[in-house]
């Protein structure tokens, strides 16, 4: 690498929203990329992404953009990825590395294997553990990944050079890099991300469909705000995540229902000791986790 020369030449981003856009802005802020080309579902999103400086230009034909790209990041809802992988597979160049930002890994890896076949080593799966309830290019931030974790789930076919390039790109965005297997990843995030989103959507939905919903929302305060921030997240994205990881999520949901049944039983019996026990263990775990 020449002094003053960005580490990456061309980066292609499919899905220039919160996750893809923040990756592009993070690399730009680090002076680590020459050009960012965006592909989107709608021209208006790409126009906004370009106006905001998230991308330098919109791509028109993958056949002209993939072969000389250093990294192709696919950061669309996960159900869109199989078709995108199939579209770009014929055009991978000798140095092209494909990665993704999807919240689930088992389904994404399976889709990549089906599309890339003998070239699967060029696909390095990843998941930034950073985000927000906001979406689209206007939600993208150059510092979204600063001090946050990115989980890479390497494949046996990934060589060290490709793995290191993907890790390096995320590190340049300010992230700390971790590794899990795709299976372990999906089991963990079913519990600590996918279930909480499902519960938050469920609570707000339960209130929103009541005839007197307004009464409840009028008086809902900071506890409700904290519990439900993530219910403002993108429905399509969360539909895809829940369906993609539904086996692990069903397991976590069953375990949570058992916990609720236990609390219901304690309430029914006016068993304050049991309630305090559960609340106490939860409080300590939450405080230790949050460092407070
Ligand atoms: N939001 C989060 O907190 C978060 C965190 C980590 C990972 N993720 C994952 O990152 C991915 C993107 O999420 P996001 O929050 O950036 O969503 P987003 O809605 O902000 O951005 C996604 C973008 O993809 C575009 N898109 C949809 N289908 C497309 C297609 N077929 N081709 C090209 N572009 C397409 C959309 O128009 C949108 O601009 C998802 O897979 C999600 O699971 C999200
Ligand atoms: O901060 C938020 O709004 C998020 O939901 C971020 C969050 C999560 O923590 O669950 C959501 C999905 C991801 O794949 C990673 C991170």
PDB file of C-alpha atoms and ligand atoms in Angstrom, residues 13-21 39-42 45 74-81 83-84 87 100-104 108 127-137 139 144-145 197 233-234 236-238 240-241, ligand 1:
ATOM      1  CA  UNK A  13     -22.798  -1.725  -0.936  1.00  0.00           C
ATOM      2  CA  UNK A  14     -26.139  -3.423  -1.564  1.00  0.00           C
ATOM      3  CA  UNK A  15     -28.603  -1.731   0.801  1.00  0.00           C
ATOM      4  CA  UNK A  16     -27.356   1.754   1.630  1.00  0.00           C
ATOM      5  CA  UNK A  17     -29.388   2.122   4.834  1.00  0.00           C
ATOM      6  CA  UNK A  18     -28.365   2.268   8.485  1.00  0.00           C
ATOM      7  CA  UNK A  19     -25.919  -0.655   8.421  1.00  0.00           C
ATOM      8  CA  UNK A  20     -24.529  -0.413   4.862  1.00  0.00           C
ATOM      9  CA  UNK A  21     -24.483   3.383   4.941  1.00  0.00           C
ATOM     10  CA  UNK A  39     -27.106  -0.604  -5.181  1.00  0.00           C
ATOM     11  CA  UNK A  40     -30.619  -0.201  -3.829  1.00  0.00           C
ATOM     12  CA  UNK A  41     -34.200  -1.260  -4.232  1.00  0.00           C
ATOM     13  CA  UNK A  42     -35.491   2.199  -5.080  1.00  0.00           C
ATOM     14  CA  UNK A  45     -33.052   5.839  -1.596  1.00  0.00           C
ATOM     15  CA  UNK A  74     -24.695  -6.910   1.356  1.00  0.00           C
ATOM     16  CA  UNK A  75     -26.689  -5.011   3.985  1.00  0.00           C
ATOM     17  CA  UNK A  76     -30.295  -5.539   2.974  1.00  0.00           C
ATOM     18  CA  UNK A  77     -32.991  -7.369   4.969  1.00  0.00           C
ATOM     19  CA  UNK A  78     -31.815 -10.990   5.138  1.00  0.00           C
ATOM     20  CA  UNK A  79     -34.588 -12.410   2.905  1.00  0.00           C
ATOM     21  CA  UNK A  80     -33.260 -10.245   0.039  1.00  0.00           C
ATOM     22  CA  UNK A  81     -29.800 -11.757   0.230  1.00  0.00           C
ATOM     23  CA  UNK A  83     -31.356 -13.171  -4.817  1.00  0.00           C
ATOM     24  CA  UNK A  84     -28.568 -10.584  -4.483  1.00  0.00           C
ATOM     25  CA  UNK A  87     -27.112 -11.764  -9.097  1.00  0.00           C
ATOM     26  CA  UNK A 100     -22.769  -9.144   4.785  1.00  0.00           C
ATOM     27  CA  UNK A 101     -24.229  -7.318   7.756  1.00  0.00           C
ATOM     28  CA  UNK A 102     -27.239  -9.568   8.335  1.00  0.00           C
ATOM     29  CA  UNK A 103     -28.559 -10.229  11.843  1.00  0.00           C
ATOM     30  CA  UNK A 104     -28.810 -13.984  11.241  1.00  0.00           C
ATOM     31  CA  UNK A 108     -27.265 -16.228   5.041  1.00  0.00           C
ATOM     32  CA  UNK A 127     -22.762  -9.137  11.821  1.00  0.00           C
ATOM     33  CA  UNK A 128     -22.213  -5.723  13.399  1.00  0.00           C
ATOM     34  CA  UNK A 129     -23.718  -5.653  16.884  1.00  0.00           C
ATOM     35  CA  UNK A 130     -24.703  -2.047  16.635  1.00  0.00           C
ATOM     36  CA  UNK A 131     -27.817  -0.471  15.350  1.00  0.00           C
ATOM     37  CA  UNK A 132     -30.853   1.598  16.049  1.00  0.00           C
ATOM     38  CA  UNK A 133     -34.595   1.641  15.595  1.00  0.00           C
ATOM     39  CA  UNK A 134     -34.134   4.061  12.676  1.00  0.00           C
ATOM     40  CA  UNK A 135     -33.503   2.979   9.127  1.00  0.00           C
ATOM     41  CA  UNK A 136     -32.573   4.246   5.676  1.00  0.00           C
ATOM     42  CA  UNK A 137     -29.568   6.258   4.489  1.00  0.00           C
ATOM     43  CA  UNK A 139     -29.999   7.092   9.742  1.00  0.00           C
ATOM     44  CA  UNK A 144     -22.092   3.846  14.498  1.00  0.00           C
ATOM     45  CA  UNK A 145     -19.515   1.076  14.932  1.00  0.00           C
ATOM     46  CA  UNK A 197     -37.603  -7.360  19.699  1.00  0.00           C
ATOM     47  CA  UNK A 233     -37.749  -0.814  14.327  1.00  0.00           C
ATOM     48  CA  UNK A 234     -38.299  -1.798  10.709  1.00  0.00           C
ATOM     49  CA  UNK A 236     -39.708  -6.025   7.184  1.00  0.00           C
ATOM     50  CA  UNK A 237     -36.238  -6.405   8.653  1.00  0.00           C
ATOM     51  CA  UNK A 238     -37.611  -8.010  11.819  1.00  0.00           C
ATOM     52  CA  UNK A 240     -37.047 -11.622   7.999  1.00  0.00           C
ATOM     53  CA  UNK A 241     -34.890 -12.080  11.115  1.00  0.00           C
TER      54      UNK A 241
HETATM   55  N1  LIG B   1     -30.966  -2.044  12.307  1.00  0.00           N
HETATM   56  C1  LIG B   1     -30.127  -2.674  13.129  1.00  0.00           C
HETATM   57  O1  LIG B   1     -30.081  -2.373  14.316  1.00  0.00           O
HETATM   58  C2  LIG B   1     -29.239  -3.763  12.577  1.00  0.00           C
HETATM   59  C3  LIG B   1     -28.097  -4.093  13.294  1.00  0.00           C
HETATM   60  C4  LIG B   1     -27.245  -5.084  12.781  1.00  0.00           C
HETATM   61  C5  LIG B   1     -27.553  -5.717  11.587  1.00  0.00           C
HETATM   62  N2  LIG B   1     -28.691  -5.362  10.915  1.00  0.00           N
HETATM   63  C6  LIG B   1     -28.949  -6.061   9.644  1.00  0.00           C
HETATM   64  O2  LIG B   1     -28.476  -5.227   8.606  1.00  0.00           O
HETATM   65  C7  LIG B   1     -29.283  -5.355   7.446  1.00  0.00           C
HETATM   66  C8  LIG B   1     -29.773  -3.976   7.029  1.00  0.00           C
HETATM   67  O3  LIG B   1     -30.495  -3.393   8.080  1.00  0.00           O
HETATM   68  P1  LIG B   1     -30.620  -1.808   8.200  1.00  0.00           P
HETATM   69  O4  LIG B   1     -30.989  -1.519   9.606  1.00  0.00           O
HETATM   70  O5  LIG B   1     -29.474  -1.135   7.554  1.00  0.00           O
HETATM   71  O6  LIG B   1     -31.916  -1.579   7.304  1.00  0.00           O
HETATM   72  P2  LIG B   1     -32.282  -0.267   6.436  1.00  0.00           P
HETATM   73  O7  LIG B   1     -33.722  -0.388   6.131  1.00  0.00           O
HETATM   74  O8  LIG B   1     -31.776   0.953   7.100  1.00  0.00           O
HETATM   75  O9  LIG B   1     -31.415  -0.490   5.110  1.00  0.00           O
HETATM   76  C9  LIG B   1     -31.643  -1.543   4.231  1.00  0.00           C
HETATM   77  C10 LIG B   1     -31.602  -0.992   2.832  1.00  0.00           C
HETATM   78  O10 LIG B   1     -31.652  -2.087   1.914  1.00  0.00           O
HETATM   79  C11 LIG B   1     -32.415  -1.671   0.797  1.00  0.00           C
HETATM   80  N3  LIG B   1     -32.869  -2.862   0.089  1.00  0.00           N
HETATM   81  C12 LIG B   1     -33.902  -3.678   0.400  1.00  0.00           C
HETATM   82  N4  LIG B   1     -33.978  -4.680  -0.502  1.00  0.00           N
HETATM   83  C13 LIG B   1     -32.976  -4.495  -1.389  1.00  0.00           C
HETATM   84  C14 LIG B   1     -32.534  -5.180  -2.536  1.00  0.00           C
HETATM   85  N5  LIG B   1     -33.166  -6.285  -2.958  1.00  0.00           N
HETATM   86  N6  LIG B   1     -31.459  -4.701  -3.208  1.00  0.00           N
HETATM   87  C15 LIG B   1     -30.808  -3.597  -2.783  1.00  0.00           C
HETATM   88  N7  LIG B   1     -31.189  -2.885  -1.703  1.00  0.00           N
HETATM   89  C16 LIG B   1     -32.253  -3.339  -1.012  1.00  0.00           C
HETATM   90  C17 LIG B   1     -33.529  -0.848   1.420  1.00  0.00           C
HETATM   91  O11 LIG B   1     -34.135  -0.019   0.470  1.00  0.00           O
HETATM   92  C18 LIG B   1     -32.773  -0.083   2.500  1.00  0.00           C
HETATM   93  O12 LIG B   1     -32.279   1.137   2.004  1.00  0.00           O
HETATM   94  C19 LIG B   1     -30.384  -6.342   7.812  1.00  0.00           C
HETATM   95  O13 LIG B   1     -30.022  -7.611   7.327  1.00  0.00           O
HETATM   96  C20 LIG B   1     -30.401  -6.348   9.317  1.00  0.00           C
HETATM   97  O14 LIG B   1     -30.819  -7.602   9.818  1.00  0.00           O
HETATM   98  C21 LIG B   1     -29.518  -4.390  11.364  1.00  0.00           C
END
